[in-house]
Coordinates of C-alpha atoms in Angstrom, one line a residue:
A506 CA 14.2 -30.0 -2.4
Q507 CA 11.4 -27.8 -3.8
I508 CA 9.6 -28.3 -0.4
Y509 CA 12.6 -27.3 1.7
V510 CA 13.2 -24.0 -0.6
S511 CA 9.4 -23.0 -0.6
S512 CA 9.7 -23.5 3.1
I513 CA 12.6 -21.1 3.5
V514 CA 10.8 -18.5 1.3
R515 CA 8.0 -18.7 3.2
E516 CA 9.9 -18.3 6.5
A517 CA 11.6 -15.4 5.2
K518 CA 8.4 -13.6 4.2
E519 CA 7.1 -14.4 7.6
E520 CA 10.3 -13.0 9.3
F521 CA 10.4 -9.9 7.0
A522 CA 6.8 -9.1 8.0
K523 CA 7.8 -9.1 11.8
L524 CA 10.5 -6.3 11.1
S525 CA 9.5 -2.7 12.0
E526 CA 8.0 -0.8 9.2
R527 CA 10.9 1.4 9.0
K528 CA 13.3 -1.7 8.6
Q529 CA 11.1 -3.2 6.1
H530 CA 11.1 0.1 4.0
I531 CA 14.9 0.2 4.2
L532 CA 15.4 -3.2 2.8
T533 CA 12.8 -2.9 0.2
K534 CA 14.3 0.3 -1.2
R535 CA 17.9 -0.7 -0.7
L536 CA 17.7 -3.9 -2.2
G537 CA 14.9 -3.2 -4.8
L538 CA 12.5 -5.7 -3.3
D539 CA 9.5 -3.7 -4.6
R540 CA 11.1 -4.5 -8.3
S541 CA 12.4 -0.9 -8.5
K542 CA 16.0 0.1 -8.9
P543 CA 18.0 -0.4 -5.5
Q544 CA 18.4 2.9 -4.0
T545 CA 21.6 4.3 -2.3
L546 CA 21.8 5.0 1.4
E547 CA 21.6 8.8 0.5
Q548 CA 18.3 8.4 -1.3
V549 CA 16.9 6.0 1.6
S550 CA 18.0 8.6 4.3
A551 CA 16.7 11.6 2.5
D552 CA 13.3 9.7 2.0
L553 CA 13.2 8.8 5.7
G554 CA 14.8 12.1 7.1
I555 CA 17.6 10.2 8.9
T556 CA 21.4 9.9 8.3
R557 CA 22.9 7.6 5.8
E558 CA 24.8 6.1 8.9
R559 CA 21.4 5.3 10.5
V560 CA 20.1 3.9 7.3
R561 CA 23.1 1.5 7.3
Q562 CA 22.8 0.4 11.0
L563 CA 19.3 -0.4 10.6
Q564 CA 19.8 -2.2 7.4
N565 CA 22.4 -4.1 9.0
E566 CA 20.2 -4.9 12.1
A567 CA 17.4 -6.1 9.7
L568 CA 19.6 -8.4 7.7
K569 CA 21.2 -9.9 10.8
T570 CA 17.8 -10.7 12.2
L571 CA 16.4 -12.1 9.1
K572 CA 19.9 -14.4 8.8
N573 CA 19.6 -15.5 12.4
K574 CA 16.0 -16.6 12.1
L575 CA 16.7 -18.3 8.8
E576 CA 19.4 -20.1 10.5
E577 CA 17.3 -21.2 13.3
T578 CA 14.5 -22.5 10.8
K579 CA 17.4 -24.3 8.9
L580 CA 18.6 -26.0 12.1
D581 CA 15.1 -27.2 13.2
Q582 CA 14.3 -28.4 9.8
T583 CA 17.5 -30.4 9.6
T584 CA 17.0 -31.9 13.0
T585 CA 13.4 -32.9 12.4
Q586 CA 14.5 -34.9 9.1

């Protein structure tokens, strides 16, 4: 089980690194991935100079991409075991 979890974490980091810098920035700030307090849509939009709605759209796109890639990884691992 530990190997499986570390494999998922590694895969998540690899997929996160493949996102655009903008999407990485949005997820990092919105979710507090840099160990800082999570920021609001308003704060991130001001930081990037785009609308709150655009931040929300990019955040959702990034999360969907990560979710789909991790589900593919999970399926690949269960079929090879």
